[in-house]
Coordinates of C-alpha atoms in Angstrom, one line a residue:
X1 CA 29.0 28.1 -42.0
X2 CA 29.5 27.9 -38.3
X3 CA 26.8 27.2 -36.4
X4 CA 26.6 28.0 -32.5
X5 CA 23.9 27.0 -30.4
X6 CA 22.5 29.2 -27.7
X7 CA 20.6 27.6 -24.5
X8 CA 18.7 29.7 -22.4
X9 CA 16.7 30.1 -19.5
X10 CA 14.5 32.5 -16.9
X11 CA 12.7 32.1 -13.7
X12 CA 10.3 33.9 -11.3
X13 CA 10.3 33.0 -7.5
X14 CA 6.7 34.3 -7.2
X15 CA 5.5 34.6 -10.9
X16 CA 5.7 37.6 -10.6
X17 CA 8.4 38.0 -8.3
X18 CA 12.2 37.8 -7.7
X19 CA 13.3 36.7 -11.8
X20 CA 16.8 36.4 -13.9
X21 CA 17.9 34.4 -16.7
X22 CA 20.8 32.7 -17.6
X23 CA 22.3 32.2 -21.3
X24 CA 24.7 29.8 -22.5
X25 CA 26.4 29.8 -26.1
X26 CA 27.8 26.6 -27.4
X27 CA 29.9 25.7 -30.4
X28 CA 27.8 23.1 -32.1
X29 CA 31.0 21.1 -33.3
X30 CA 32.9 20.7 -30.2
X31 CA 30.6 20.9 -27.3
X32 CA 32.7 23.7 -26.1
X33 CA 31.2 26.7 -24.1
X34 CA 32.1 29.9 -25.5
X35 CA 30.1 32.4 -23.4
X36 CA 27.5 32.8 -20.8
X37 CA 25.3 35.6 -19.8
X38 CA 23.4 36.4 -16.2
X39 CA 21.4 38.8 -15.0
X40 CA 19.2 39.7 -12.0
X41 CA 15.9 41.6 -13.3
X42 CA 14.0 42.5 -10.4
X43 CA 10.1 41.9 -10.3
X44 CA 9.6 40.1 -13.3
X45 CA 7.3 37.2 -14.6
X46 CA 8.9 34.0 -16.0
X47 CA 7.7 34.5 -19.0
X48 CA 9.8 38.0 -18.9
X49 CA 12.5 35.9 -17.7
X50 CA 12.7 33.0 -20.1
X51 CA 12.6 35.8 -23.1
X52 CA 15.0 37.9 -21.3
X53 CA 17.0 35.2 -21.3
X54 CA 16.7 34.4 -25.4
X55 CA 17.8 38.0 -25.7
X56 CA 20.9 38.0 -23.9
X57 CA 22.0 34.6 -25.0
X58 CA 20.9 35.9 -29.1
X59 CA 23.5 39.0 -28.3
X60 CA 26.8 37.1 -27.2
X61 CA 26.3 34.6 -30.1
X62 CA 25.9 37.5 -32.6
X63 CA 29.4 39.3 -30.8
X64 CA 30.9 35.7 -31.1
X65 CA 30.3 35.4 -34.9
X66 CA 27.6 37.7 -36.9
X67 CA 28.0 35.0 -39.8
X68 CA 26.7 31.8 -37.7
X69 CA 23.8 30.2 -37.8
X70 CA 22.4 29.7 -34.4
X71 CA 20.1 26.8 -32.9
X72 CA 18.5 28.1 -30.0
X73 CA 17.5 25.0 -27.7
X74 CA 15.1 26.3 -24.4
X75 CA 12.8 24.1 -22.5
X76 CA 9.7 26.8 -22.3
X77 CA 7.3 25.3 -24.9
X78 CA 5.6 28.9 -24.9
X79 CA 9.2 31.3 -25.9
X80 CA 9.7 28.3 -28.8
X81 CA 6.0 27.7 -30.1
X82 CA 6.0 31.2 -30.2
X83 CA 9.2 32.5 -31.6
X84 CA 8.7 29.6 -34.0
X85 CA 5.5 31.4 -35.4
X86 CA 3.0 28.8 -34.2
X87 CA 2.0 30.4 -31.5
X88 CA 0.5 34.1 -31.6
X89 CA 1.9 36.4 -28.6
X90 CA -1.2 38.3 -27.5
X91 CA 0.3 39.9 -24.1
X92 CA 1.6 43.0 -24.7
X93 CA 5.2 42.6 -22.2
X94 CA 6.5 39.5 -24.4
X95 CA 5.7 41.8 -27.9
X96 CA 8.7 44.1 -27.5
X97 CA 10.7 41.4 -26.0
X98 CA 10.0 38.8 -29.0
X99 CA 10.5 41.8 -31.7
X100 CA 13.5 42.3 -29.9
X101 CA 15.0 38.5 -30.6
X102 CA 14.0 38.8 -33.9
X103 CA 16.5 41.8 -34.9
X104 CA 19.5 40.3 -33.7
X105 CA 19.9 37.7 -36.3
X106 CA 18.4 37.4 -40.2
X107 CA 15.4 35.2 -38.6
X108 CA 16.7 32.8 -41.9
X109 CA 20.1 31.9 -39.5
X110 CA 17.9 31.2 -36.3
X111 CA 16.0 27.8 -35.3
X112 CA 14.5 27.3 -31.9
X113 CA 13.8 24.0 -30.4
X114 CA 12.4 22.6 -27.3
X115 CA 14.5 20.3 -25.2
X116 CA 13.7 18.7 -21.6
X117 CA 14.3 21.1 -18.6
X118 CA 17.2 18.0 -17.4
X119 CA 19.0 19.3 -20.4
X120 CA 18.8 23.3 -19.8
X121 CA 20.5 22.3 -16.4
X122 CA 23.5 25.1 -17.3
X123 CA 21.4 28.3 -18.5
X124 CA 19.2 27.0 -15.2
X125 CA 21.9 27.2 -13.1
X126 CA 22.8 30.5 -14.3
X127 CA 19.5 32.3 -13.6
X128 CA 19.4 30.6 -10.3
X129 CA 22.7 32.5 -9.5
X130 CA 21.4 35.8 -10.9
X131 CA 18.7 35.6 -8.5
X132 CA 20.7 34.5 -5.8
X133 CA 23.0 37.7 -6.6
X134 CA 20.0 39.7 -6.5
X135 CA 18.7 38.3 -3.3
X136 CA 22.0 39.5 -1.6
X137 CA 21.9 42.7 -3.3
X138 CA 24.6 42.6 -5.6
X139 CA 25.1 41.5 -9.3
X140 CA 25.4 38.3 -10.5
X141 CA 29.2 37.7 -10.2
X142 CA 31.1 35.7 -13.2
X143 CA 34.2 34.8 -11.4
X144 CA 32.5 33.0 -8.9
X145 CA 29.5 31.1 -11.0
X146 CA 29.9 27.3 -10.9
X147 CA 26.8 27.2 -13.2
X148 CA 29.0 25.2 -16.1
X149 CA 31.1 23.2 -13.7
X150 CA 27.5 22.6 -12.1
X151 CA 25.7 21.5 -15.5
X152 CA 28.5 18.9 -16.5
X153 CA 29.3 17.5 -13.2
X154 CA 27.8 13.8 -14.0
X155 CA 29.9 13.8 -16.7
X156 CA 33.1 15.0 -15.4
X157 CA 32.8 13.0 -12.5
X158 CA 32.2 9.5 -14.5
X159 CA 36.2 9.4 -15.8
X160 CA 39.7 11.5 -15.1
X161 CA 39.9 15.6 -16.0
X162 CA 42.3 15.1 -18.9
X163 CA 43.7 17.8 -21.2
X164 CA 43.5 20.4 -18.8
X165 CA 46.7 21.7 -20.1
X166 CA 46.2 21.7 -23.3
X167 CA 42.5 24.0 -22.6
X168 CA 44.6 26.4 -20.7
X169 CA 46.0 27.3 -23.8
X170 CA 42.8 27.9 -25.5
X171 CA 41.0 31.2 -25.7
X172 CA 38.0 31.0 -22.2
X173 CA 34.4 32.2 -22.6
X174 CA 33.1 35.7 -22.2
X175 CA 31.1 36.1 -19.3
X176 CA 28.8 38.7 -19.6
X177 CA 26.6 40.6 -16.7
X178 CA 24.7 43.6 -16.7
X179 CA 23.5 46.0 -13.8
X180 CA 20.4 45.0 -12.1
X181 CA 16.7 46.7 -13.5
X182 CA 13.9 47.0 -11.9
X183 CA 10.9 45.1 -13.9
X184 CA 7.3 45.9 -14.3
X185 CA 5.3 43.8 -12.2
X186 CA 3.8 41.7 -15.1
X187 CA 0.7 39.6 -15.0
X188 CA 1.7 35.6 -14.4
X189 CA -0.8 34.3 -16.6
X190 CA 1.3 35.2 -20.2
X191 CA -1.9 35.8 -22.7
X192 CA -4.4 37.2 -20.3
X193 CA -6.1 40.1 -21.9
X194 CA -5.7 43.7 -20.4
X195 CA -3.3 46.9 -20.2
X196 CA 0.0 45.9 -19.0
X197 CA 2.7 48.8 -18.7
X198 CA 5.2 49.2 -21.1
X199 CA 8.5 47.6 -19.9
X200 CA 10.9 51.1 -19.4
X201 CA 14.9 51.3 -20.0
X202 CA 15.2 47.5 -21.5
X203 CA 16.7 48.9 -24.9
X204 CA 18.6 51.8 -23.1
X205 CA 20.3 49.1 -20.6
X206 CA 20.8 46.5 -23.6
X207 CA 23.0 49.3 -26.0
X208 CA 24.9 49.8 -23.5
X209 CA 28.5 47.9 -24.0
X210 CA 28.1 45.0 -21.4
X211 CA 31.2 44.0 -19.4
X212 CA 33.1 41.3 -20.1
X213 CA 35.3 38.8 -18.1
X214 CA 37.5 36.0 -18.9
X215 CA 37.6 33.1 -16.5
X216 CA 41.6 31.5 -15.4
X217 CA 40.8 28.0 -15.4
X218 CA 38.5 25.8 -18.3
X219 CA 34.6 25.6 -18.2
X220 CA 34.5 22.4 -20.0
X221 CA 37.4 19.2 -20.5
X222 CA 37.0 16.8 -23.5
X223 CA 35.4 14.6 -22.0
X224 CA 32.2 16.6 -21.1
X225 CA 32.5 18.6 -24.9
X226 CA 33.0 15.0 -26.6
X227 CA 29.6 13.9 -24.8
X228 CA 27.7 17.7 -25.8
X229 CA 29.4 17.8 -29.7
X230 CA 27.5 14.1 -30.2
X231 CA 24.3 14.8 -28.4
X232 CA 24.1 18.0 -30.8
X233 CA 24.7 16.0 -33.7
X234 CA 22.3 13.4 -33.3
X235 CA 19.7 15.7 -32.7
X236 CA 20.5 16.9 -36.6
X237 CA 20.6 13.3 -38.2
X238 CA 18.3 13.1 -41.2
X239 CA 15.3 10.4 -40.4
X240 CA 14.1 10.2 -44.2
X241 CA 15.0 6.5 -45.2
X242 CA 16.1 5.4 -41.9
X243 CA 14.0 4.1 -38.5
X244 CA 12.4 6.9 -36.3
X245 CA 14.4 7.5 -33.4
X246 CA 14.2 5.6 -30.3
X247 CA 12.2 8.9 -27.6
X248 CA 12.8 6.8 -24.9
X249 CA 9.6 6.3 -22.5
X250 CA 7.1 9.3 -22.9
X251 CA 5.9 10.9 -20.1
X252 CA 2.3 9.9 -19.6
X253 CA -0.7 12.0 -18.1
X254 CA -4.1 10.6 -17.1
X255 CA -6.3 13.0 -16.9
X256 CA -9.3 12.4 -14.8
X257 CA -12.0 14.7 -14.4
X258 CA -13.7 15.0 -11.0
X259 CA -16.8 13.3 -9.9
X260 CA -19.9 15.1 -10.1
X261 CA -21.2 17.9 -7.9
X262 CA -25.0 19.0 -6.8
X263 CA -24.4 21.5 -9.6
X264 CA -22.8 18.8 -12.3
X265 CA -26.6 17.7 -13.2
X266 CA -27.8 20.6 -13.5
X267 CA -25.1 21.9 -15.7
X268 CA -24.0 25.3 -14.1
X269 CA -21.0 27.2 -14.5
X270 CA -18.6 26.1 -11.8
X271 CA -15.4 28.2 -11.9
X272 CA -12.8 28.5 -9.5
X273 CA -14.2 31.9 -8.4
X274 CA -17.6 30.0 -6.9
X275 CA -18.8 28.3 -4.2
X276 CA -16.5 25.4 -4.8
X277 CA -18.7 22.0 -3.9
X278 CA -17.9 19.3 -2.6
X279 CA -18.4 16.1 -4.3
X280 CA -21.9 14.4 -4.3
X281 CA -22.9 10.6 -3.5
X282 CA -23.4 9.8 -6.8
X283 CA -19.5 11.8 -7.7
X284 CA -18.0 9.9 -4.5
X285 CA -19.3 6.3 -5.7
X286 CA -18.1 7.8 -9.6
X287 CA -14.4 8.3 -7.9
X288 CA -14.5 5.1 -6.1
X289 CA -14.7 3.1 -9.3
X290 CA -12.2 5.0 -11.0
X291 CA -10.0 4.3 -8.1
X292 CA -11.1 0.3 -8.8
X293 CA -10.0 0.4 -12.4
X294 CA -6.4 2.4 -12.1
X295 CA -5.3 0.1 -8.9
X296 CA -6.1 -3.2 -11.6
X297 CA -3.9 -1.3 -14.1
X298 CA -1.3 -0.7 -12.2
X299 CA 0.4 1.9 -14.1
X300 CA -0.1 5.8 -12.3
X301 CA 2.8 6.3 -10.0
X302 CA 1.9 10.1 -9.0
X303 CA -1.6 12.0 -8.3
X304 CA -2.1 15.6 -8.7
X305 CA -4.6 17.2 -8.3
X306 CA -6.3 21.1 -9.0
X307 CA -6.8 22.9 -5.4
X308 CA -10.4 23.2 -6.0
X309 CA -12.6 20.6 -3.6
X310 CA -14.3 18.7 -5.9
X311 CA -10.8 17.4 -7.6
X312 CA -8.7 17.2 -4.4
X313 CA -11.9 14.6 -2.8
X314 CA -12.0 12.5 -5.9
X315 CA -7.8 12.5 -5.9
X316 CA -8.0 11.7 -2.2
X317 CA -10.0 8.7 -3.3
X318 CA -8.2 6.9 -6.1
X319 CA -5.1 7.9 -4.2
X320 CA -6.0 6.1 -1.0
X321 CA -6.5 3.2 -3.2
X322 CA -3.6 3.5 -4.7
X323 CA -1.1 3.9 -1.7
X324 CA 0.4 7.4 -3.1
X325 CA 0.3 11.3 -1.8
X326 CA -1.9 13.6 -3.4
X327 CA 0.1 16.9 -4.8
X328 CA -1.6 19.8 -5.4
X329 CA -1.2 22.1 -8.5
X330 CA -2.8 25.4 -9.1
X331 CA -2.4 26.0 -12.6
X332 CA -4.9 22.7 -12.9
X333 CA -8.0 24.9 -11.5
X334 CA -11.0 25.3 -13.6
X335 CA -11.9 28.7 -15.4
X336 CA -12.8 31.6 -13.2
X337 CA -16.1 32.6 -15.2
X338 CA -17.0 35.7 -12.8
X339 CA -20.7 36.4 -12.9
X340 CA -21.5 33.5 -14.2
X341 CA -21.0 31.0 -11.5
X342 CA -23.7 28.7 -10.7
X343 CA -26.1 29.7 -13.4
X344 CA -26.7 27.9 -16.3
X345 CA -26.2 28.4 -19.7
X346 CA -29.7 29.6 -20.6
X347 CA -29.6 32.1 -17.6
X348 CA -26.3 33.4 -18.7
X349 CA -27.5 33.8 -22.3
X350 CA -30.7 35.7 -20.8
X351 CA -28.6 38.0 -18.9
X352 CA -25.4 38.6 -20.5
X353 CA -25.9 38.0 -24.1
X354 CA -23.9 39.8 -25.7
X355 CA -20.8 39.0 -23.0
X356 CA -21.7 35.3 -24.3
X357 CA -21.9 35.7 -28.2
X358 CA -18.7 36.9 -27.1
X359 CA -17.0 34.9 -25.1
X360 CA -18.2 31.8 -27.5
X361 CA -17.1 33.4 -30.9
X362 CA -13.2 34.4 -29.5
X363 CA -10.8 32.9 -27.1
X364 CA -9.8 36.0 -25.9
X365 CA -13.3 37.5 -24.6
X366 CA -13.9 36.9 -20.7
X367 CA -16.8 36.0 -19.1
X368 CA -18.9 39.3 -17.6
X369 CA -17.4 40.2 -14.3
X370 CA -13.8 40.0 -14.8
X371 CA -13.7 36.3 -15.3
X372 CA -10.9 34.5 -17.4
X373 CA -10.6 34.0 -21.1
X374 CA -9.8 30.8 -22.6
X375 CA -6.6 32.4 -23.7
X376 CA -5.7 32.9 -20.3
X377 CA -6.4 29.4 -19.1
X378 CA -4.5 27.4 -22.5
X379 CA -1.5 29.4 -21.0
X380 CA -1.8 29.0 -17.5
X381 CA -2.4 25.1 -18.2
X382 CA 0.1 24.8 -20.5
X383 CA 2.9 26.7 -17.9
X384 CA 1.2 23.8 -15.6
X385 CA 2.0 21.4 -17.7
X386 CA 5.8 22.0 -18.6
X387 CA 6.7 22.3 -15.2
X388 CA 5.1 18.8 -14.8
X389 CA 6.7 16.8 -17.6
X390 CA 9.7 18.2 -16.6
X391 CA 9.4 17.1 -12.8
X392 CA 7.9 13.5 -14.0
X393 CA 9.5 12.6 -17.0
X394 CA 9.5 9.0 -18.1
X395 CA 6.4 8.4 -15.2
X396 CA 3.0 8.0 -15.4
X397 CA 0.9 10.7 -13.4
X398 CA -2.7 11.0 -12.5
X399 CA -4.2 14.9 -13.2
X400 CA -7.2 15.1 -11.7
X401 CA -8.9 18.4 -12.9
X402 CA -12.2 19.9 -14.8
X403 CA -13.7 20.0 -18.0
X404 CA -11.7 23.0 -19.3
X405 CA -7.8 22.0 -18.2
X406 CA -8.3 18.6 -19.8
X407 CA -10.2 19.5 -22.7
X408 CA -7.5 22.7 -23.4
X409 CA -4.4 19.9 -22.8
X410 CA -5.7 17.6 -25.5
X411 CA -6.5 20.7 -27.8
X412 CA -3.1 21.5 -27.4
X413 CA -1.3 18.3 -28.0
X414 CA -3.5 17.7 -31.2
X415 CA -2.5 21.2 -32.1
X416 CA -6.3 22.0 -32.7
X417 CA -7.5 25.7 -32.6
X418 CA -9.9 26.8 -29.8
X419 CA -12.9 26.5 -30.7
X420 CA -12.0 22.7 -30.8
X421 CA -13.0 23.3 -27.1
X422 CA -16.7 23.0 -28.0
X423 CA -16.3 20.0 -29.8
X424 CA -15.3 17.8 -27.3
X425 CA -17.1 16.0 -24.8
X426 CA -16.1 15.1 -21.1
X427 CA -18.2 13.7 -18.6
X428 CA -17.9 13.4 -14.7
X429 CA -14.7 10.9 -13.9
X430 CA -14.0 10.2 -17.4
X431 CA -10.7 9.2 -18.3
X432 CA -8.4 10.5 -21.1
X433 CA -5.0 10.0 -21.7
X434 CA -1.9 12.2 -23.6
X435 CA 1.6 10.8 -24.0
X436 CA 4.1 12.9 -24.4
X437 CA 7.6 12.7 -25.7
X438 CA 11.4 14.1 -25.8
X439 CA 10.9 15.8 -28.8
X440 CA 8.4 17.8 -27.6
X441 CA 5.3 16.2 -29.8
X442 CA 2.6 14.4 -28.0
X443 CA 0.4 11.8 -28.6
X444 CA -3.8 11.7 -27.4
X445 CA -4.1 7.8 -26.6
X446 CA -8.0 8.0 -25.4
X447 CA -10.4 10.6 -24.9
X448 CA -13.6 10.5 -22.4
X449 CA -13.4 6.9 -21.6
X450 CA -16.4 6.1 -18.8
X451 CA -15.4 2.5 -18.9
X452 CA -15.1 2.1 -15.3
X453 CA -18.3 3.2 -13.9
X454 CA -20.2 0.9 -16.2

């Protein structure tokens, strides 16, 4: 049986704002690209986006051969985990849009796996011109993409163009577009809880027959297919009897929560929708030995930190001793708990009891006042995080954040459920530690590690 694989891709310049998605389909033999798809979508989230994209590129394989199986390689851990069936999909836009993916094909002929952004560059490329088509008003144009010529230019540029003769001969890739749509505007964080309008005209706009062009020179040469045909079979190669294979370098993040606050004693809610305090003496002498320990080790070679005060004065710190920039990252923020800033657990219990018994029995319930769920933030940490292995892979990088970002990324590379949350303790500028790899699996190396202010 023939099998094609499909890589695909969506973005948001906003989140929401202006999005598209690109779509590439790829015979899994040759390396050889056999269609692409584009679109501008209007307001959009990249969420919307990347399973816009999964969509489209699902259709042309399915036009290309109904009989194939299809290997559907994306570098948004969410659309995979998710259209895997590990993941549930709570918010009510990605719903239709998953349903949707999973009636093109028998869901038998389908596999979806997660691949490093540096190797999406092509179905990247193409939702970048989508969007640049849309910024100028127009649609996205097939005849003058360079997206494939883009994606395989290291390669094409390492040795002579050969063959090109011979691939004239051969039938070109479809290229397919459709007219631009205008997109509800759709909530950035993907699982947040709450009533999200229906999304209007998708399956009108996707039945109708989409346009098709044929390009008159080749979109790929030997040389470039030869490389793609072998990466796509090693990623197949049985592992049973034989060594593991070599990930290269994982990407490593330290995460380091901030020093303590006035409130940090005292053990009060402090969300990002508080006062936001500055860091104590006692949390200021806390960062200053952490800086101490990671200069000795030698290993961090970028800090980030959450925008809130307490983190970016504690990154400030180690940085400074480190001789690096700090970079600031908002998805790394601590929970918004709403009414419940600055009081303490017993005072919240007294007051909003039943918002508590809540909020503690399902990851979904917010904190009174229009706070956010602990849905919300595994989604908004995990988006965080994608876009950071993706920009560091191979490095090791300092996250300084807050009790719930760090405890919800080691949750999620252990694959532990939620309430995992309550089982783990963090204290003021403790270090943990998660390594993460090219297969997409990760790897908790230490936990709450107060070493370095003994």
């Amino acid at each position: 049986m023939r099998e094609l694989i499909v890589e695909a891709d969506g973005g948001s310049r906003g989140n929401p704002g202006p999005a598209g998605y690109g779509a590439v389909v790829i015979d899994a033999a040759t390396g050889e690209t056999l269609a692409e798809a584009a679109e501008y979508l209007g307001v959009a989230t990249n969420n919307v986006a990347e399973y816009s994209g999964l969509v489209a590129g699902l259709r042309a394989a399915r036009d290309l051969d109904p009989t194939a199986t299809v290997r559907v390689r994306m570098d948004s851990k969410l659309v995979v985990e998710q259209m895997s069936g590990r993941w549930q999909i709570k918010h009510p836009a990605m719903r239709p849009l998953a349903a949707e993916a999973r009636s093109i094909l028998p869901p038998d002929r389908v596999t979806y796996e997660w691949i490093p952004r540096a190797e999406n560059k092509h179905a990247d490329r193409l939702a970048n011109e989508a969007m640049d088509a849309g910024k100028r008003g127009e649609q996205w144009s097939p005849s003058q993409s360079t997206a494939d010529l883009d994606a395989g230019g290291a390669a094409r540029s390492a040795a002579p163009v050969k063959g090109r003769g011979e691939l004239r001969d051969r039938p070109q890739p479809t290229r397919s577009q459709t007219t631009p749509r205008s997109t509800p505007d759709v909530r950035a964080t993907p699982e947040a809880p709450g009533s999200v309008a229906p999304l209007e005209g998708r399956g009108e706009l996707r039945d109708q027959p989409q346009p098709t062009r044929t390009r008159t020179t080749p979109v790929a040469t030997p040389d470039t297919n030869d490389i793609r045909a072998a990466r796509n079979v090693a990623s197949e190669a049985p592992t049973t009897g034989a060594a593991p294979p070599d990930l290269g370098t994982p990407t490593t993040l330290v995460l380091l929560r901030h020093g303590e606050t006035p409130l940090t004693p005292q053990k009060r809610f402090s969300g990002s929708g508080g006062s936001d305090p500055a860091l104590s003496d006692t949390g200021r002498d806390q960062a200053d030995r952490v800086a101490t320990a990671l200069a000795a080790r030698g290993t961090v070679q970028d800090v980030i930190s959450s925008p809130l005060a307490r983190c970016r004065e504690t990154a400030a710190i180690v940085a400074a001793r480190l001789g690096l920039d700090v970079r600031i990252e908002d998805g790394l923020r601590e929970t918004d708990f709403g009414a419940w800033e600055g009081l303490t657990f017993a005072e919240v219990r007294e007051r909003y009891p039943d918002d508590m018994s809540a909020w503690l029995s399902s990851p979904d319930a917010e904190p009174t006042g229009g706070g956010e769920s602990f849905e919300a933030v595994a989604h908004r940490v995990a988006a965080a995080r994608d876009e950071l292995l993706a920009a560091h892979t191979g490095r090791t990088v300092l996250l300084v954040s807050h009790v719930t970002p760090i405890k919800t990324l080691v949750r999620l590379a252990l694959g532990a459920p939620p309430e995992a949350l309550f089982r783990m303790e963090l204290s003021a500028a403790s270090l943990s530690v998660v390594a993460y790899y090219g297969d997409g699996n990760a790897s908790v190396r230490l936990l709450n590690d107060t070493s370095a202010l003994r």
